[in-house]
Short mmCIF file of C-alpha atoms in Angstrom, two decimals:
data_model
loop_
_atom_site.label_atom_id
_atom_site.label_comp_id
_atom_site.label_asym_id
_atom_site.label_seq_id
_atom_site.Cartn_x
_atom_site.Cartn_y
_atom_site.Cartn_z
CA UNK A 1 3.57 -34.63 18.42
CA UNK A 2 5.22 -35.87 15.24
CA UNK A 3 7.22 -34.55 12.32
CA UNK A 4 6.17 -35.56 8.80
CA UNK A 5 8.41 -36.05 5.76
CA UNK A 6 6.88 -36.38 2.29
CA UNK A 7 9.42 -37.42 -0.35
CA UNK A 8 8.80 -37.55 -4.13
CA UNK A 9 5.20 -38.68 -3.57
CA UNK A 10 3.15 -39.39 -6.68
CA UNK A 11 -0.42 -40.54 -7.16
CA UNK A 12 -2.06 -41.90 -10.28
CA UNK A 13 -5.50 -43.35 -10.86
CA UNK A 14 -4.80 -45.86 -13.60
CA UNK A 15 -2.89 -43.90 -16.24
CA UNK A 16 -4.14 -40.53 -15.00
CA UNK A 17 -1.57 -38.74 -12.77
CA UNK A 18 -2.95 -36.64 -9.91
CA UNK A 19 0.13 -35.74 -7.86
CA UNK A 20 3.40 -35.14 -9.70
CA UNK A 21 6.13 -35.59 -7.12
CA UNK A 22 5.47 -33.82 -3.81
CA UNK A 23 8.33 -32.99 -1.43
CA UNK A 24 7.34 -31.44 1.89
CA UNK A 25 8.56 -31.44 5.49
CA UNK A 26 6.38 -30.53 8.48
CA UNK A 27 7.92 -29.93 11.90
CA UNK A 28 6.49 -31.42 15.06
CA UNK A 29 3.70 -29.25 16.49
CA UNK A 30 3.24 -27.14 13.34
CA UNK A 31 -0.17 -26.10 12.07
CA UNK A 32 0.11 -26.61 8.30
CA UNK A 33 -2.58 -25.50 5.86
CA UNK A 34 -2.68 -26.95 2.35
CA UNK A 35 -4.50 -24.48 0.10
CA UNK A 36 -5.59 -24.80 -3.49
CA UNK A 37 -8.54 -24.88 -5.89
CA UNK A 38 -10.80 -27.91 -6.27
CA UNK A 39 -9.05 -30.76 -8.06
CA UNK A 40 -5.49 -29.65 -7.23
CA UNK A 41 -4.75 -32.83 -5.23
CA UNK A 42 -4.74 -31.40 -1.69
CA UNK A 43 -7.33 -33.82 -0.24
CA UNK A 44 -5.69 -36.73 -2.05
CA UNK A 45 -2.39 -35.86 -0.36
CA UNK A 46 -4.10 -35.65 3.04
CA UNK A 47 -5.76 -39.04 2.55
CA UNK A 48 -2.42 -40.55 1.59
CA UNK A 49 -0.93 -39.32 4.87
CA UNK A 50 -3.89 -40.85 6.71
CA UNK A 51 -3.56 -44.15 4.85
CA UNK A 52 -6.93 -43.88 3.11
CA UNK A 53 -5.29 -43.69 -0.34
CA UNK A 54 -2.44 -45.84 -1.65
CA UNK A 55 0.81 -44.15 -2.61
CA UNK A 56 1.78 -44.75 -6.23
CA UNK A 57 5.42 -43.73 -5.70
CA UNK A 58 7.57 -42.02 -3.07
CA UNK A 59 7.54 -42.20 0.72
CA UNK A 60 5.67 -40.67 3.65
CA UNK A 61 7.39 -40.86 7.03
CA UNK A 62 5.86 -39.93 10.40
CA UNK A 63 8.36 -39.47 13.23
CA UNK A 64 11.03 -41.08 11.07
CA UNK A 65 9.00 -44.21 10.35
CA UNK A 66 7.93 -44.86 6.75
CA UNK A 67 4.17 -45.48 6.84
CA UNK A 68 3.48 -46.41 3.20
CA UNK A 69 2.40 -49.94 4.10
CA UNK A 70 0.89 -49.26 7.52
CA UNK A 71 -2.85 -49.41 8.14
CA UNK A 72 -4.55 -46.10 9.02
CA UNK A 73 -4.97 -47.11 12.67
CA UNK A 74 -1.22 -47.75 12.96
CA UNK A 75 -0.11 -44.27 11.84
CA UNK A 76 -1.07 -42.23 14.90
CA UNK A 77 -3.34 -39.93 12.89
CA UNK A 78 -6.89 -38.80 13.53
CA UNK A 79 -8.99 -37.26 10.77
CA UNK A 80 -11.84 -34.75 10.83
CA UNK A 81 -13.99 -34.88 7.69
CA UNK A 82 -16.07 -32.27 5.90
CA UNK A 83 -19.34 -34.15 6.43
CA UNK A 84 -18.82 -34.88 10.18
CA UNK A 85 -19.52 -38.66 9.66
CA UNK A 86 -21.38 -39.02 12.98
CA UNK A 87 -23.46 -42.04 13.95
CA UNK A 88 -27.05 -40.69 14.04
CA UNK A 89 -28.35 -43.37 16.45
CA UNK A 90 -25.67 -42.66 19.06
CA UNK A 91 -25.53 -39.85 21.60
CA UNK A 92 -22.74 -37.29 21.59
CA UNK A 93 -20.99 -39.30 24.30
CA UNK A 94 -21.39 -42.48 22.26
CA UNK A 95 -19.93 -40.85 19.15
CA UNK A 96 -16.99 -39.36 21.02
CA UNK A 97 -16.11 -42.56 22.83
CA UNK A 98 -16.82 -45.09 20.08
CA UNK A 99 -13.15 -45.58 19.13
CA UNK A 100 -12.28 -46.30 22.77
CA UNK A 101 -15.12 -48.80 23.02
CA UNK A 102 -13.89 -50.67 19.95
CA UNK A 103 -10.38 -50.64 21.43
CA UNK A 104 -11.70 -52.36 24.59
CA UNK A 105 -11.01 -49.50 27.00
CA UNK A 106 -12.79 -50.13 30.34
CA UNK A 107 -16.05 -48.23 30.77
CA UNK A 108 -14.91 -46.11 33.73
CA UNK A 109 -11.79 -44.95 31.90
CA UNK A 110 -13.82 -44.38 28.75
CA UNK A 111 -16.36 -42.16 30.54
CA UNK A 112 -13.59 -40.15 32.20
CA UNK A 113 -11.90 -39.43 28.87
CA UNK A 114 -15.23 -38.60 27.20
CA UNK A 115 -15.98 -36.01 29.88
CA UNK A 116 -12.48 -34.50 29.64
CA UNK A 117 -12.63 -34.31 25.86
CA UNK A 118 -16.16 -32.86 25.84
CA UNK A 119 -14.97 -30.12 28.19
CA UNK A 120 -12.13 -29.20 25.81
CA UNK A 121 -14.53 -28.59 22.90
CA UNK A 122 -17.39 -27.13 24.96
CA UNK A 123 -19.80 -30.05 24.69
CA UNK A 124 -20.19 -31.01 28.37
CA UNK A 125 -23.89 -30.03 28.38
CA UNK A 126 -24.70 -31.98 25.20
CA UNK A 127 -23.38 -35.47 25.93
CA UNK A 128 -26.85 -37.05 26.03
CA UNK A 129 -28.11 -35.46 22.83
CA UNK A 130 -28.09 -37.11 19.43
CA UNK A 131 -26.58 -35.44 16.34
CA UNK A 132 -29.99 -34.47 14.93
CA UNK A 133 -30.51 -32.18 17.94
CA UNK A 134 -27.25 -30.30 17.38
CA UNK A 135 -26.32 -27.30 15.27
CA UNK A 136 -23.73 -27.57 12.50
CA UNK A 137 -21.02 -26.09 14.70
CA UNK A 138 -21.82 -28.48 17.54
CA UNK A 139 -21.67 -31.46 15.17
CA UNK A 140 -18.27 -30.30 13.99
CA UNK A 141 -17.13 -30.11 17.61
CA UNK A 142 -18.28 -33.71 18.11
CA UNK A 143 -16.21 -34.75 15.09
CA UNK A 144 -13.18 -32.95 16.53
CA UNK A 145 -13.76 -34.46 19.98
CA UNK A 146 -13.87 -37.92 18.45
CA UNK A 147 -10.44 -37.25 16.97
CA UNK A 148 -9.02 -35.69 20.15
CA UNK A 149 -10.01 -38.55 22.42
CA UNK A 150 -7.71 -40.90 20.51
CA UNK A 151 -4.76 -38.70 21.58
CA UNK A 152 -3.16 -38.80 18.12
CA UNK A 153 0.23 -37.37 17.24
CA UNK A 154 -1.18 -35.92 13.99
CA UNK A 155 -4.54 -34.21 13.34
CA UNK A 156 -5.80 -34.18 9.75
CA UNK A 157 -8.61 -31.78 8.78
CA UNK A 158 -10.26 -32.25 5.37
CA UNK A 159 -12.18 -28.99 4.70
CA UNK A 160 -14.03 -29.31 8.04
CA UNK A 161 -15.71 -25.89 7.88
CA UNK A 162 -17.12 -26.03 4.35
CA UNK A 163 -20.65 -26.89 5.47
CA UNK A 164 -20.94 -24.09 8.03
CA UNK A 165 -22.38 -20.60 7.55
CA UNK A 166 -20.02 -17.61 7.34
CA UNK A 167 -20.38 -16.45 10.96
CA UNK A 168 -19.93 -19.93 12.37
CA UNK A 169 -16.86 -20.51 10.22
CA UNK A 170 -15.18 -17.51 11.85
CA UNK A 171 -16.01 -18.87 15.30
CA UNK A 172 -14.81 -22.37 14.46
CA UNK A 173 -11.54 -21.06 12.99
CA UNK A 174 -10.76 -19.44 16.31
CA UNK A 175 -11.71 -22.59 18.21
CA UNK A 176 -9.55 -24.82 16.01
CA UNK A 177 -6.57 -22.53 16.46
CA UNK A 178 -7.04 -22.44 20.27
CA UNK A 179 -7.43 -26.21 20.29
CA UNK A 180 -4.14 -26.59 18.43
CA UNK A 181 -2.35 -24.33 20.90
CA UNK A 182 -3.75 -26.37 23.78
CA UNK A 183 -2.93 -29.83 22.39
CA UNK A 184 0.30 -28.95 20.51
CA UNK A 185 -0.20 -31.83 18.08
CA UNK A 186 0.98 -31.58 14.48
CA UNK A 187 -2.03 -30.46 12.43
CA UNK A 188 -2.61 -30.50 8.67
CA UNK A 189 -5.65 -28.59 7.46
CA UNK A 190 -6.89 -28.75 3.85
CA UNK A 191 -9.02 -25.94 2.43
CA UNK A 192 -9.78 -23.96 -0.72
CA UNK A 193 -10.64 -20.89 1.40
CA UNK A 194 -7.73 -18.45 1.50
CA UNK A 195 -9.08 -16.66 4.59
CA UNK A 196 -8.98 -19.92 6.55
CA UNK A 197 -5.48 -20.53 5.26
CA UNK A 198 -4.14 -17.09 6.16
CA UNK A 199 -5.66 -17.04 9.65
CA UNK A 200 -4.84 -20.61 10.73
CA UNK A 201 -1.47 -21.53 9.23
CA UNK A 202 1.99 -21.54 10.76
CA UNK A 203 3.11 -22.90 7.41
CA UNK A 204 1.12 -22.50 4.20
CA UNK A 205 1.40 -24.88 1.23
CA UNK A 206 -0.18 -23.61 -2.01
CA UNK A 207 -0.99 -26.36 -4.53
CA UNK A 208 -2.09 -26.23 -8.17
CA UNK A 209 -2.65 -29.07 -10.64
CA UNK A 210 -0.94 -31.70 -8.51
CA UNK A 211 2.15 -29.60 -7.80
CA UNK A 212 3.35 -27.45 -4.92
CA UNK A 213 3.49 -23.82 -6.08
CA UNK A 214 4.91 -22.27 -2.90
CA UNK A 215 5.60 -23.07 0.75
CA UNK A 216 6.11 -20.49 3.48
CA UNK A 217 4.56 -18.35 6.18
CA UNK A 218 1.22 -16.82 5.12
CA UNK A 219 2.38 -13.19 5.06
CA UNK A 220 5.58 -14.07 3.19
CA UNK A 221 3.51 -15.76 0.50
CA UNK A 222 1.09 -12.84 0.38
CA UNK A 223 3.82 -10.23 0.00
CA UNK A 224 6.14 -12.24 -2.29
CA UNK A 225 4.08 -14.72 -4.34
CA UNK A 226 6.29 -17.15 -6.24
CA UNK A 227 4.08 -17.32 -9.33
CA UNK A 228 1.22 -15.67 -11.18
CA UNK A 229 -1.07 -18.42 -9.89
CA UNK A 230 -0.21 -17.73 -6.24
CA UNK A 231 -0.48 -13.97 -6.79
CA UNK A 232 -3.97 -14.31 -8.25
CA UNK A 233 -5.19 -16.99 -5.80
CA UNK A 234 -4.06 -15.34 -2.55
CA UNK A 235 -5.74 -12.07 -1.67
CA UNK A 236 -9.25 -10.66 -1.77
CA UNK A 237 -9.74 -8.79 -4.02
CA UNK A 238 -7.22 -10.63 -6.16
CA UNK A 239 -4.01 -9.03 -7.34
CA UNK A 240 -4.34 -6.90 -10.48
CA UNK A 241 -2.19 -8.36 -13.28
CA UNK A 242 -1.05 -6.57 -16.45
CA UNK A 243 0.96 -7.43 -19.52
CA UNK A 244 3.98 -5.14 -19.65
CA UNK A 245 7.08 -4.46 -21.70
CA UNK A 246 10.61 -3.45 -20.75
CA UNK A 247 12.32 -0.80 -22.90
CA UNK A 248 16.00 -1.14 -22.00
CA UNK A 249 17.17 1.78 -24.17
CA UNK A 250 14.78 4.27 -22.58
CA UNK A 251 14.88 2.56 -19.15
CA UNK A 252 11.13 2.40 -18.74
CA UNK A 253 8.32 -0.03 -18.09
CA UNK A 254 5.24 0.19 -20.31
CA UNK A 255 1.96 -1.08 -18.84
CA UNK A 256 -1.70 -0.14 -18.64
CA UNK A 257 -1.34 2.73 -21.09
CA UNK A 258 1.53 4.40 -19.26
CA UNK A 259 5.32 4.55 -19.27
CA UNK A 260 7.03 4.29 -15.89
CA UNK A 261 10.72 5.27 -15.75
CA UNK A 262 12.85 2.67 -13.94
CA UNK A 263 16.50 2.45 -13.01
CA UNK A 264 18.63 1.69 -16.07
CA UNK A 265 20.45 -1.10 -14.22
CA UNK A 266 17.13 -2.79 -13.38
CA UNK A 267 15.99 -2.40 -17.00
CA UNK A 268 19.24 -3.99 -18.22
CA UNK A 269 18.86 -6.84 -15.75
CA UNK A 270 15.31 -7.58 -16.90
CA UNK A 271 16.23 -7.24 -20.57
CA UNK A 272 13.99 -6.20 -23.43
CA UNK A 273 10.78 -8.16 -23.74
CA UNK A 274 7.40 -8.95 -22.27
CA UNK A 275 6.65 -9.58 -18.61
CA UNK A 276 3.59 -9.71 -16.36
CA UNK A 277 3.32 -7.14 -13.60
CA UNK A 278 0.98 -7.27 -10.60
CA UNK A 279 -0.15 -4.95 -7.83
CA UNK A 280 -2.42 -5.53 -4.84
CA UNK A 281 -5.64 -3.44 -4.81
CA UNK A 282 -4.74 -1.93 -1.42
CA UNK A 283 -1.36 -0.75 -2.76
CA UNK A 284 -2.77 1.33 -5.62
CA UNK A 285 -2.91 5.11 -5.24
CA UNK A 286 -6.16 6.71 -6.42
CA UNK A 287 -7.55 10.23 -6.30
CA UNK A 288 -11.01 11.62 -7.16
CA UNK A 289 -9.82 13.54 -10.21
CA UNK A 290 -7.64 12.44 -13.11
CA UNK A 291 -4.46 14.52 -12.99
CA UNK A 292 -2.05 13.04 -15.49
CA UNK A 293 -1.80 9.46 -14.32
CA UNK A 294 -3.92 6.65 -15.75
CA UNK A 295 -7.59 7.58 -15.75
CA UNK A 296 -10.07 4.78 -15.10
CA UNK A 297 -13.86 4.83 -15.10
CA UNK A 298 -15.57 3.28 -12.08
CA UNK A 299 -17.98 0.46 -13.00
CA UNK A 300 -19.25 -0.30 -9.50
CA UNK A 301 -18.26 0.24 -5.87
CA UNK A 302 -18.13 -2.55 -3.29
CA UNK A 303 -18.96 -1.20 0.17
CA UNK A 304 -17.17 -3.04 2.99
CA UNK A 305 -17.96 -0.73 5.91
CA UNK A 306 -14.33 -0.10 6.88
CA UNK A 307 -13.48 0.80 3.29
CA UNK A 308 -14.49 0.51 -0.33
CA UNK A 309 -13.31 -1.45 -3.33
CA UNK A 310 -13.52 0.29 -6.68
CA UNK A 311 -14.03 -2.01 -9.65
CA UNK A 312 -13.15 -0.86 -13.14
CA UNK A 313 -11.61 -2.06 -16.40
CA UNK A 314 -8.07 -1.21 -17.43
CA UNK A 315 -6.78 -2.13 -20.88
CA UNK A 316 -9.40 -4.86 -21.24
CA UNK A 317 -8.78 -6.46 -17.83
CA UNK A 318 -10.78 -6.21 -14.59
CA UNK A 319 -9.16 -3.86 -12.12
CA UNK A 320 -9.77 -3.31 -8.40
CA UNK A 321 -8.46 -0.68 -5.98
CA UNK A 322 -9.12 -0.22 -2.28
CA UNK A 323 -9.97 3.28 -1.07
CA UNK A 324 -10.86 4.90 2.24
CA UNK A 325 -14.56 5.01 3.12
CA UNK A 326 -14.31 8.81 3.25
CA UNK A 327 -13.50 9.01 -0.46
CA UNK A 328 -16.68 9.83 -2.36
CA UNK A 329 -16.86 7.86 -5.59
CA UNK A 330 -19.78 6.56 -7.64
CA UNK A 331 -20.21 4.37 -10.74
CA UNK A 332 -19.40 6.41 -13.81
CA UNK A 333 -16.82 8.61 -12.07
CA UNK A 334 -13.35 8.98 -13.57
CA UNK A 335 -10.50 8.67 -11.10
CA UNK A 336 -6.75 8.98 -11.32
CA UNK A 337 -4.71 5.81 -10.80
CA UNK A 338 -1.03 5.64 -9.94
CA UNK A 339 0.95 2.41 -9.56
CA UNK A 340 3.92 2.79 -7.18
CA UNK A 341 6.99 1.05 -8.57
CA UNK A 342 7.93 -0.20 -5.11
CA UNK A 343 4.69 -2.18 -4.90
CA UNK A 344 4.84 -3.88 -8.31
CA UNK A 345 5.46 -7.63 -8.55
CA UNK A 346 7.25 -8.88 -11.68
CA UNK A 347 6.65 -12.31 -13.26
CA UNK A 348 8.00 -14.09 -16.32
CA UNK A 349 5.09 -14.21 -18.74
CA UNK A 350 5.98 -17.62 -20.20
CA UNK A 351 6.77 -19.63 -17.06
CA UNK A 352 4.54 -17.63 -14.73
CA UNK A 353 7.31 -17.60 -12.09
CA UNK A 354 8.33 -14.59 -10.06
CA UNK A 355 11.34 -12.58 -11.21
CA UNK A 356 13.38 -11.67 -8.15
CA UNK A 357 13.82 -7.97 -8.75
CA UNK A 358 12.33 -4.88 -7.12
CA UNK A 359 11.56 -2.20 -9.69
CA UNK A 360 12.21 0.35 -6.98
CA UNK A 361 13.75 -0.60 -3.61
CA UNK A 362 11.38 0.08 -0.69
CA UNK A 363 13.80 2.50 1.03
CA UNK A 364 14.14 4.58 -2.14
CA UNK A 365 10.41 4.52 -2.82
CA UNK A 366 9.59 5.93 0.61
CA UNK A 367 11.60 9.08 -0.01
CA UNK A 368 11.17 9.46 -3.75
CA UNK A 369 7.42 10.05 -3.72
CA UNK A 370 5.08 8.90 -6.46
CA UNK A 371 6.52 7.69 -9.78
CA UNK A 372 6.31 9.94 -12.80
CA UNK A 373 3.86 8.78 -15.47
CA UNK A 374 3.91 9.45 -19.18
CA UNK A 375 0.51 8.52 -20.61
CA UNK A 376 0.54 6.82 -24.02
#
């Protein structure tokens, strides 16, 4: 196991900057997931840790040793790639043990470690097959076994599940997590898939445009996103976001065609002006008939088996709300929407950063019932 320290790391290709000063610390044995859209710099950062990309500025230290100038083989890292990168002319055993063969490990020792590693990833019955005779999931297991056999202190995963079908991705997520628990090595996993990130991570790093947006435990990030970007990127369906205004004099919040009374002290703290407010689809309150709240017209219904997602438009923006599967609703129906103050997230519209204020404390919200709406 190894701890990793990333200090003021920058990366530029010529005059084009890609990473703009990354500071991160990963504890020994942690499973870290770096999440972000394509082009945000997450794979570049991973390759810099592995030694496959030069560092323009800053330092990367593994177990207290700065590795900027070390060759990849000297860093104690093993990497699993998206495209497997298997040798097609070699058997599974040959692929798994190739690094040991190059290192001059005696054949008897090499075969013993190949068999042990194959057992860990469930490939004992496939050692004599070649990659062409394997399924996608089995090929990915070979790639992982090839990394495991080197007994690295750090595992690096570069979107390893992207080429698998949906069902197999679920299976492989579970296997990767079990593998981490068994080996206890520090693992860094790069993905653009938020489901992978939420299910795998001990620590989640959200990146955007070469910067770190937020670092924390998955559920903390989900429930308290640090920016509009994080709020919209994490969650499926995505968080509903609205432009809103604070009226300090009347102590109310105006959004989505409604006025919501708020505590005068909270209104004074926020100050008069424009903000962005968000709410998760599963935290909206909807009813089959409009009864004085905000009425929305259903455009289509997404059936999920365990529930439904209603899609509509609210003040010119797409809107989604989760409802119980027992609630009968069809496209064209009008339904009543209420937005509980306790569930609203507040962001500065200019900077996009979270404003650390609860419009209604959770304890108060639980006893106060639904907020009063004044439709405008």
